[in-house]
Coordinates of C-alpha atoms in Angstrom, one line a residue:
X1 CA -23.7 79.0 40.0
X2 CA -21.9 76.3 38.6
X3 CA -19.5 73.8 40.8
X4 CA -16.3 73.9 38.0
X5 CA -16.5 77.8 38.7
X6 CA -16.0 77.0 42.0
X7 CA -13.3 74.3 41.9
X8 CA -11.3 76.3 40.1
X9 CA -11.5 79.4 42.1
X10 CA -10.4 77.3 45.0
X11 CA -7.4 75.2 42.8
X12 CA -6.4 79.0 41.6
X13 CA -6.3 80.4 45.2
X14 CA -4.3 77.5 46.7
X15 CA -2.1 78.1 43.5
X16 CA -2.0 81.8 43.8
X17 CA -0.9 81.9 47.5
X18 CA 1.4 78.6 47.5
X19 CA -1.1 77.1 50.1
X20 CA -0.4 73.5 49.1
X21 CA 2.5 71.3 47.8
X22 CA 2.5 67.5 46.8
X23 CA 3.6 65.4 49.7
X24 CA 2.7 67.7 52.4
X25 CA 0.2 66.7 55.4
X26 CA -2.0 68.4 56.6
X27 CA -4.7 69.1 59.7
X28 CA -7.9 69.7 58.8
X29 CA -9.9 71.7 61.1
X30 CA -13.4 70.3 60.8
X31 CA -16.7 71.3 63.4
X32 CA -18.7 69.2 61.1
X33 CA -20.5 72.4 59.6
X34 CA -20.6 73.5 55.9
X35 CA -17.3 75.2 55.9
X36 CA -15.2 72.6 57.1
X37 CA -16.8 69.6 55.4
X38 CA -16.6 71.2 52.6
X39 CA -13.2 72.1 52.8
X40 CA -12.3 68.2 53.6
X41 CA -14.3 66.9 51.0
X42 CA -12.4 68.9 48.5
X43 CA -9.0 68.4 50.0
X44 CA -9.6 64.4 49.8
X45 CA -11.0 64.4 45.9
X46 CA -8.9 66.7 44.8
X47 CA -5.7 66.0 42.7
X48 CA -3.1 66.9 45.6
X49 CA -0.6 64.0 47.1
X50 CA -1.5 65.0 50.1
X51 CA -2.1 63.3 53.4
X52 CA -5.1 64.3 55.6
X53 CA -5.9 64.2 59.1
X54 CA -9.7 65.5 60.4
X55 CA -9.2 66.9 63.6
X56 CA -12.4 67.9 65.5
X57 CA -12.6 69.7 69.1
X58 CA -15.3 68.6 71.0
X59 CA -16.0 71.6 73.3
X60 CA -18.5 69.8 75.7
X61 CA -21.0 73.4 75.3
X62 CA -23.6 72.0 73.6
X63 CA -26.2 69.0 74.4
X64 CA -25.7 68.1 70.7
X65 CA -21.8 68.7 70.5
X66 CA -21.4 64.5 70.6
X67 CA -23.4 64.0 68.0
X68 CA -21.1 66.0 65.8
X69 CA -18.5 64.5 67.3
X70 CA -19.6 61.1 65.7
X71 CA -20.6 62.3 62.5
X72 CA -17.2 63.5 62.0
X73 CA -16.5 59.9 63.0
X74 CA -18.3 58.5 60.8
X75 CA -17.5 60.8 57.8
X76 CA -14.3 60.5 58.2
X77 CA -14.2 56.2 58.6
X78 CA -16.6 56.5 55.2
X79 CA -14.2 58.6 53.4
X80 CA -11.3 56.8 54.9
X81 CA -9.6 59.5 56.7
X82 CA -8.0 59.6 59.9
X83 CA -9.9 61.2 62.6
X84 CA -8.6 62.7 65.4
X85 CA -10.9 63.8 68.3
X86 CA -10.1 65.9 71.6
X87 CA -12.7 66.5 74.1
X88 CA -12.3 69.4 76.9
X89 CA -14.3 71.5 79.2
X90 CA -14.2 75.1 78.1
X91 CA -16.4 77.0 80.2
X92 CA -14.9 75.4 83.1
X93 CA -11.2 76.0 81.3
X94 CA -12.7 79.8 80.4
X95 CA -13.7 80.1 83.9
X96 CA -10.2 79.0 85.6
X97 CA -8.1 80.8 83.2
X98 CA -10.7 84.0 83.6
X99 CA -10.9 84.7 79.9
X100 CA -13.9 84.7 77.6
X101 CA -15.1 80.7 76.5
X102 CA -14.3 82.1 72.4
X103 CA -10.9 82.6 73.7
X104 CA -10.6 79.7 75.5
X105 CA -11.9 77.6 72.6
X106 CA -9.8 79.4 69.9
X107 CA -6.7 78.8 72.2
X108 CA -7.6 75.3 72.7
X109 CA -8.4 74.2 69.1
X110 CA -5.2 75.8 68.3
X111 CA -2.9 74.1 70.8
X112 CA -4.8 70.9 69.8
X113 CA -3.9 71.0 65.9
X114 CA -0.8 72.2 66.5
X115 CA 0.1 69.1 68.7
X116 CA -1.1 66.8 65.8
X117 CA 2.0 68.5 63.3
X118 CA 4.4 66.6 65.4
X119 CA 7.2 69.2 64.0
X120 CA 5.9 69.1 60.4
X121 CA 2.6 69.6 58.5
X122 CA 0.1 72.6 57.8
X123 CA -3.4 73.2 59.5
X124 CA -5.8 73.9 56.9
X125 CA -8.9 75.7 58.8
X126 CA -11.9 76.8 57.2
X127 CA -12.4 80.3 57.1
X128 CA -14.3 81.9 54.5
X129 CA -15.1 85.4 52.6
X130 CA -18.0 86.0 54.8
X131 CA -15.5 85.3 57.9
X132 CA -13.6 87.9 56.3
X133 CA -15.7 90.6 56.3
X134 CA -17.1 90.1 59.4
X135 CA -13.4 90.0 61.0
X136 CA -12.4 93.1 59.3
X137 CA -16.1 94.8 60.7
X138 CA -15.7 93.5 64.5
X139 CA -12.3 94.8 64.4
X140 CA -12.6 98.2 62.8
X141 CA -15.6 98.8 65.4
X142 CA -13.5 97.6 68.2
X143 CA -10.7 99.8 67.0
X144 CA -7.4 98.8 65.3
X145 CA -4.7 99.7 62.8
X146 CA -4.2 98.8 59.3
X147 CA -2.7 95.5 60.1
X148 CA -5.8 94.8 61.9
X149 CA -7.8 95.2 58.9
X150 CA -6.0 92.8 56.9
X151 CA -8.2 90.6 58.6
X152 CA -7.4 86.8 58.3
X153 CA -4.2 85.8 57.0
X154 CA -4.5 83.9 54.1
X155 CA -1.6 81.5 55.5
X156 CA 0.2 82.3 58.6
X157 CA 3.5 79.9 60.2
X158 CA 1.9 76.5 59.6
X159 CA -1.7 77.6 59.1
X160 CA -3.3 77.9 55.8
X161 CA -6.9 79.1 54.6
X162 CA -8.0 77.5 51.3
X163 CA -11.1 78.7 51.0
X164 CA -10.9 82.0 51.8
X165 CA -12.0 83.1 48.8
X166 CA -15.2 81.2 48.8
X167 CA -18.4 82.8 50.3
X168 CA -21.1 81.2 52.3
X169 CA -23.5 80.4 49.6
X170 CA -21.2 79.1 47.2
X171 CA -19.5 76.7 50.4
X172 CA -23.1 75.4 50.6
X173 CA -24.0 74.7 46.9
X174 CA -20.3 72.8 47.0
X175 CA -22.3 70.9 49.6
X176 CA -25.5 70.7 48.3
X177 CA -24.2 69.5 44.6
X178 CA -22.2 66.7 46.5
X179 CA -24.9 65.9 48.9
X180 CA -22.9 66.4 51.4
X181 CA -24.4 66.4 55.2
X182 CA -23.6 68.8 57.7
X183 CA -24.1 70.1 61.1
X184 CA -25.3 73.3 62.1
X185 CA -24.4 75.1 65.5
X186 CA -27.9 76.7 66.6
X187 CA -25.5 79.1 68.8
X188 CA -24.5 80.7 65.3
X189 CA -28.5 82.2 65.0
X190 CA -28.2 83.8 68.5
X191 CA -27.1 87.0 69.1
X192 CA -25.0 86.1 72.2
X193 CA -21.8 87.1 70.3
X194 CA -20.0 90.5 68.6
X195 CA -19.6 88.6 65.2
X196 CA -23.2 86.7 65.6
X197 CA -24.6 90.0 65.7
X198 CA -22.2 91.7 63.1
X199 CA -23.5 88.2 60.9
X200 CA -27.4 88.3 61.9
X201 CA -28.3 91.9 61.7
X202 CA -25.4 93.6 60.1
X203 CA -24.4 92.0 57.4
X204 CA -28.0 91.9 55.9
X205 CA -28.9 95.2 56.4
X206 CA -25.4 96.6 54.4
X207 CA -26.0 93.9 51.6
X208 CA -29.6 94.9 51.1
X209 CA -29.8 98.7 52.1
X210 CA -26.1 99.9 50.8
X211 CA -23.8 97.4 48.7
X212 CA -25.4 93.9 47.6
X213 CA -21.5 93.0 47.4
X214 CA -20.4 94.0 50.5
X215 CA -18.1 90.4 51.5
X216 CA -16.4 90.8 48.2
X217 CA -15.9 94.3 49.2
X218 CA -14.4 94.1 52.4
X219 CA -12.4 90.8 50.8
X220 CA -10.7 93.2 48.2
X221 CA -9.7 95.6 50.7
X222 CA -8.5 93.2 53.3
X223 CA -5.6 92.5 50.7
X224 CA -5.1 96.6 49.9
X225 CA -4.9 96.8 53.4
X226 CA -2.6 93.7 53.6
X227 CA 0.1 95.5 50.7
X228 CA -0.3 98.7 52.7
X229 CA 0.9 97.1 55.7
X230 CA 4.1 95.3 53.9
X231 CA 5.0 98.7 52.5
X232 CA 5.1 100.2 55.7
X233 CA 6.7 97.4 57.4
X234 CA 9.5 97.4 55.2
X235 CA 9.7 101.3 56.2
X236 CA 9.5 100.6 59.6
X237 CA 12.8 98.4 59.0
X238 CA 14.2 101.3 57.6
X239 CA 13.7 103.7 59.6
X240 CA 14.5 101.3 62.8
X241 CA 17.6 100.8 61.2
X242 CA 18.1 104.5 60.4
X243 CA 17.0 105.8 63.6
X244 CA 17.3 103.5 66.7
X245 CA 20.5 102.2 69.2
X246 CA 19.7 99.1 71.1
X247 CA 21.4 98.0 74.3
X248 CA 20.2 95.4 76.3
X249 CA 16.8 96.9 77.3
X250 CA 17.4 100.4 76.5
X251 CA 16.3 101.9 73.0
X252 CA 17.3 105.7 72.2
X253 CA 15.9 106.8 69.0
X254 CA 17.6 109.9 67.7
X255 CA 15.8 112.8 66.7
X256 CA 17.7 114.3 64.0
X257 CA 15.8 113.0 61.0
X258 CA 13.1 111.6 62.9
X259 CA 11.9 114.2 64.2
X260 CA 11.0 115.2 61.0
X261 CA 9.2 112.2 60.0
X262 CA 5.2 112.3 60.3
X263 CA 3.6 111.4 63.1
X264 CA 2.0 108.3 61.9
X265 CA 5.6 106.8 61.4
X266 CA 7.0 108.0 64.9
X267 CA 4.1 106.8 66.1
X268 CA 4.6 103.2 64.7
X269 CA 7.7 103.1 65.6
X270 CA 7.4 103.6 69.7
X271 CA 5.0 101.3 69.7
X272 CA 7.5 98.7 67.8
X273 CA 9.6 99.3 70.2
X274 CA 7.4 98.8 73.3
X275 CA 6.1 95.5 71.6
X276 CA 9.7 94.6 71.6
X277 CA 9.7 95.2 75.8
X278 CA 6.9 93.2 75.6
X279 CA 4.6 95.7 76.5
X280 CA 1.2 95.2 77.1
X281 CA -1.5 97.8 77.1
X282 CA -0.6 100.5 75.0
X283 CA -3.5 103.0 74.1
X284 CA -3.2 106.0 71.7
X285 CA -2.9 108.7 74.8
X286 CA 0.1 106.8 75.8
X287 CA 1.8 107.3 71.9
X288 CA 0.3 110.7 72.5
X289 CA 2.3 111.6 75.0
X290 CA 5.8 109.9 73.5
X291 CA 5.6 111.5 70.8
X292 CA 5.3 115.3 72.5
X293 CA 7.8 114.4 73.7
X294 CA 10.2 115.1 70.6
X295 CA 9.2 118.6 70.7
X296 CA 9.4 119.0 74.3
X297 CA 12.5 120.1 76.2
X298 CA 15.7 117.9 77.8
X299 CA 14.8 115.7 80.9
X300 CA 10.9 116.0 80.6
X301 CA 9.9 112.1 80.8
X302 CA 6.7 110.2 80.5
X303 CA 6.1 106.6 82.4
X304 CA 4.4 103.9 80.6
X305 CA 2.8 100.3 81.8
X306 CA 5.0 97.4 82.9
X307 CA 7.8 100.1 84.7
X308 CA 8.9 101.3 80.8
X309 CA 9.9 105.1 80.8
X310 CA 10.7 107.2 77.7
X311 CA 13.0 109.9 78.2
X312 CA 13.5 113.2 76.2
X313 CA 17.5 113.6 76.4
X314 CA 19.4 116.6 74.4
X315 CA 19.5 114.9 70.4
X316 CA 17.3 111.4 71.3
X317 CA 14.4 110.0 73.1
X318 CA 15.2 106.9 75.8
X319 CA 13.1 103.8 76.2
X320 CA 14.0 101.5 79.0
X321 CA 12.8 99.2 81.8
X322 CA 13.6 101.6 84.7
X323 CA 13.9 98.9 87.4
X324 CA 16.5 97.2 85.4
X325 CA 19.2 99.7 85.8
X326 CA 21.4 99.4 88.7
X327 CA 25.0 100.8 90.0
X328 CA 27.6 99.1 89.7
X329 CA 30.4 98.1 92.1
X330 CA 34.3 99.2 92.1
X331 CA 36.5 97.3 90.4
X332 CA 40.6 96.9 89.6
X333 CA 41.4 98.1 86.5
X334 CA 44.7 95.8 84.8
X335 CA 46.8 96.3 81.8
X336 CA 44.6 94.4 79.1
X337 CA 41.2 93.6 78.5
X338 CA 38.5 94.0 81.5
X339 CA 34.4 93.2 82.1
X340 CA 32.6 95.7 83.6
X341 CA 28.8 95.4 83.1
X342 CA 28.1 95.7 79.5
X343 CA 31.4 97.7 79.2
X344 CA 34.6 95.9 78.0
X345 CA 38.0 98.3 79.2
X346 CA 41.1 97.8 76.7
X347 CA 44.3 99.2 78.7
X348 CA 47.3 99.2 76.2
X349 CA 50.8 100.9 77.3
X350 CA 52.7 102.4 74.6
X351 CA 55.2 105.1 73.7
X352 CA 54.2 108.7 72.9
X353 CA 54.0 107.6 69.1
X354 CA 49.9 106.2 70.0
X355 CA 49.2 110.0 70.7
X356 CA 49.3 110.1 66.9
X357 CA 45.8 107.8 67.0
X358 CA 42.5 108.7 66.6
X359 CA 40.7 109.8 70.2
X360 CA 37.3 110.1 70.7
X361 CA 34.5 109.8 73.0
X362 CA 35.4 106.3 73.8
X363 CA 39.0 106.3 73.4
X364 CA 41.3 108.3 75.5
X365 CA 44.9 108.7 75.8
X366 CA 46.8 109.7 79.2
X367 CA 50.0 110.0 80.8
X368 CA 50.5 106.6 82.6
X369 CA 53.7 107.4 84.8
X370 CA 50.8 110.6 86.6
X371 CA 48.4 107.6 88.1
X372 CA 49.4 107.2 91.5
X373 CA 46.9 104.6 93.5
X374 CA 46.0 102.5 90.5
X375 CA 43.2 102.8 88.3
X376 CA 39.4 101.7 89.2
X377 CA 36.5 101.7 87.4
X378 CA 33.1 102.5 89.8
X379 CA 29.8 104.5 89.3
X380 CA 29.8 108.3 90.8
X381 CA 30.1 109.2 94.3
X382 CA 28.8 111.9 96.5
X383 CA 31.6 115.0 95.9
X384 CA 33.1 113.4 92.8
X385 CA 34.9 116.3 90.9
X386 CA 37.1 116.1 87.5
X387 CA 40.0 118.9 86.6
X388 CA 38.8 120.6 83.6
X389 CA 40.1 123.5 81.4
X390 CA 38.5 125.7 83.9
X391 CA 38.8 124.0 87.0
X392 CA 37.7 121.7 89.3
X393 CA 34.1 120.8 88.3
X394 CA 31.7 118.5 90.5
X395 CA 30.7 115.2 88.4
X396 CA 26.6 115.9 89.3
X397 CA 27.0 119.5 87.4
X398 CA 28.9 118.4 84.4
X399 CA 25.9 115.4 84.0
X400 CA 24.0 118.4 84.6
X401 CA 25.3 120.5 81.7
X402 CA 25.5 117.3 79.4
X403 CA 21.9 116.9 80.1
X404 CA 22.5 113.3 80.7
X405 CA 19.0 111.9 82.2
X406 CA 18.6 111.5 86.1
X407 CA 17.6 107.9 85.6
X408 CA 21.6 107.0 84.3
X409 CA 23.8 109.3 86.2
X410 CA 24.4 106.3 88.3
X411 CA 24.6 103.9 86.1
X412 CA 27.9 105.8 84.0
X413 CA 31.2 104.2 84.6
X414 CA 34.0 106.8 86.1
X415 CA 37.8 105.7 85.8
X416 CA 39.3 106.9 88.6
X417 CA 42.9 107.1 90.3
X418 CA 42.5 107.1 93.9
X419 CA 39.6 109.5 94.9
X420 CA 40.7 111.7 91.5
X421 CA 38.2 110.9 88.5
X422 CA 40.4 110.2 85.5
X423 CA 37.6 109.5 82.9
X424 CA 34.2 109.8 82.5
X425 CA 33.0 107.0 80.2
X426 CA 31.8 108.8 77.3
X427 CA 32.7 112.3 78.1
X428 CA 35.6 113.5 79.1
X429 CA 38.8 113.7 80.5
X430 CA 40.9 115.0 83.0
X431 CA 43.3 117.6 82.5
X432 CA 45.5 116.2 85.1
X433 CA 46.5 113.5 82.9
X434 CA 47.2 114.5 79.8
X435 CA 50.3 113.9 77.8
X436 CA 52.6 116.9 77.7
X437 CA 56.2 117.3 76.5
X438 CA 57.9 115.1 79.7
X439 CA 55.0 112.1 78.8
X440 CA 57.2 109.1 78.5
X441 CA 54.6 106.6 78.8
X442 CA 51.2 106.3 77.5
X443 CA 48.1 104.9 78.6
X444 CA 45.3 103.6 75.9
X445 CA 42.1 103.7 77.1
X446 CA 39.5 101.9 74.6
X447 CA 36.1 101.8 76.0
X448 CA 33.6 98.5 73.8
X449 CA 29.9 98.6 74.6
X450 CA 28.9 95.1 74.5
X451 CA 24.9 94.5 73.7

């Protein structure tokens, strides 16, 4: 083992990645331990025009925790560093908040060195390989996806990992060659935590029974794992793009296409769009269930943590926040442009000639001088009917035979004359109102869904 082999593997890593750029400043995370000595010592006596600022968290655990609180001290007024020190309780914090004290002291560290960036700056923390590996193992035993085993991110907003690519030994004959001191947390030999254990018994055990180079190993495939997951994220765009309507909190994916897609990528794309409801939760029996759903009939729905429902309509599957939809009011309907929830109405007046213009589901065209009382716009009522080809038909049946969900038949705009339905938003139209040969005046009708 020779120190230039490992001074350059660290200068080629922090080139390869972009980790570092003349003039930045940066936040060193330093316990006092190997790792992050290391890591400052290098950072100061390298090459870089960089500034540095130690930052250490004193977590008030251990008897011995303020004497590495003063070695970092002391290192750092030796080396001529800035140091910066906060002090808090954890397992009294872990304890209020009722979380776990690793949780509590990641969260806390964090918050701490992000408060030092004042706006600007990266935090440079110490991981290395052997972190890696035992990341990707606690993970993969505790259960996760592919992005979970991509492990630590090299860099991630403002944080960066420089020596990453650096195991344990090779940290500690950096330290050794330099004669650099160091402290060392005796919690780290106790098997009181999932990655002490994973580290202690483990880790040995693979590297001497099954593959001597088992960090490497896992190290390499953190960063397949990492490509696999950009490929399918920039799929996922795709097919979000390709597949999914958004309006306000509803998302309908359609299932012409996707229904086709494998069930891996239906699957991933639900859950993208619960994470976007900022659900919380979500186990594989829950994506289970969504995703019979596609090949289940009309109106069969599934209910999901935090009041989110998925639908199966006719050609789509509905995600919503069900306690979010409500009726709306009656309103006046004027010539011009009107609000009306997330609906804008367009009424236009012109001569027959506009007949001539395209008409679809959300433009309509009707005999203006046949409205009598004044048009309204309003949710249904109870023994709403609209004139159809065939006759009179009640406003609950036709959402019936649309197979429109139970969950929205209240919340679908009618325009209506009186107590005659003129329009239903979306669908159709009533006979009674058509243009015909004696039409001199017509009515535009131009329906804008606003997000």
């Amino acid at each position: 083992m020779k120190i230039e082999v490992i001074e350059t593997k660290v200068h080629n890593f922090i080139k390869q990645h972009d980790l570092i750029r003349d003039g930045d400043n940066i936040i060193v995370a330093t316990s006092g331990g190997a790792d992050s000595m290391m890591l400052l010592h290098f950072l100061k006596h390298s090459n870089y025009k960089i500034d540095i600022t130690c930052a250490h968290v004193n977590h008030m655990i251990r008897e011995e925790a303020i004497n590495d609180m003063e070695y970092v001290r002391n290192i750092c007024n030796n080396w001529d560093i800035t140091c910066k020190v906060y002090t808090c309780n954890i397992k009294q914090l872990a304890a209020q908040r009722k979380i776990s004290t690793e949780e509590c002291g990641r969260l806390e560290r964090y918050n701490f060195f992000i408060s030092l960036l004042n706006g600007h700056g990266k935090i440079a923390t110490a991981h290395n390989a052997n972190d890696q590996a035992e990341t990707m193992l606690m993970r993969f035993f505790r259960g996760t996806d592919v992005r979970g085993l991509c492990g630590i991110a090299i860099k991630r907003d403002t944080i960066i990992r420089p020596i990453l690519c650096l195991k344990r030994q090779e940290i500690e004959f950096y330290c050794q060659k330099y004669k650099i001191n160091f402290k060392t947390d005796h919690t780290n030999f106790l098997p009181i935590y999932t990655r002490n254990r994973i580290r202690l018994d483990l880790m040995p055990y693979i590297t001497n029974h099954i593959n001597k180079n088992i960090v490497y190993t896992l190290v390499e495939h953190s960063q397949l794992y990492k490509e696999e997951e950009e490929f399918l994220e920039s799929y996922m765009q795709d097919s979000f793009i390709k597949y999914v309507t958004h309006i306000n909190n509803t998302y309908e994916i359609q299932l012409l296409g996707f229904e086709d897609e494998k069930i891996y990528i239906q699957k991933k794309l639900i859950l993208q769009i619960l994470v976007n409801l900022s659900v919380c939760n979500i186990t594989s029996k829950h994506l289970d269930a969504a995703v019979s759903l596609i090949t289940n009939q009309s109106g069969r729905r599934i209910n999901l943590p935090n009041n989110i429902v998925i639908y199966r309509t006719q050609h789509s599957l509905r995600i919503l926040v069900e306690n979010l939809i409500k009726p709306l009011l009656s309103q006046n309907l004027q010539i011009g442009s009107n609000k009306y929830g997330n609906y804008t109405i367009i009424l236009t007046i012109g001569d027959k000639t506009i007949k001539e213009y395209a008409q679809n589901m959300y433009t309509k065209y009707i005999d203006y001088d046949k409205i009598k009382d004044g048009l309204k716009i309003r949710t249904r009522e109870t023994g709403d009917k609209i004139c159809l080809d065939g006759g009179k038909k009640k406003i609950k049946k036709l959402f019936s035979d649309e197979k429109i969900p139970l969950h929205l038949r209240d919340t679908i705009p009618l325009i209506v004359d009186g107590s005659n339905v003129v329009y239903v938003v979306g669908s159709r139209l009533s006979v009674d109102y058509y243009i015909d040969n004696n039409t001199k005046n017509v009515l535009e009708i131009r329906i804008l869904q606003n997000e």
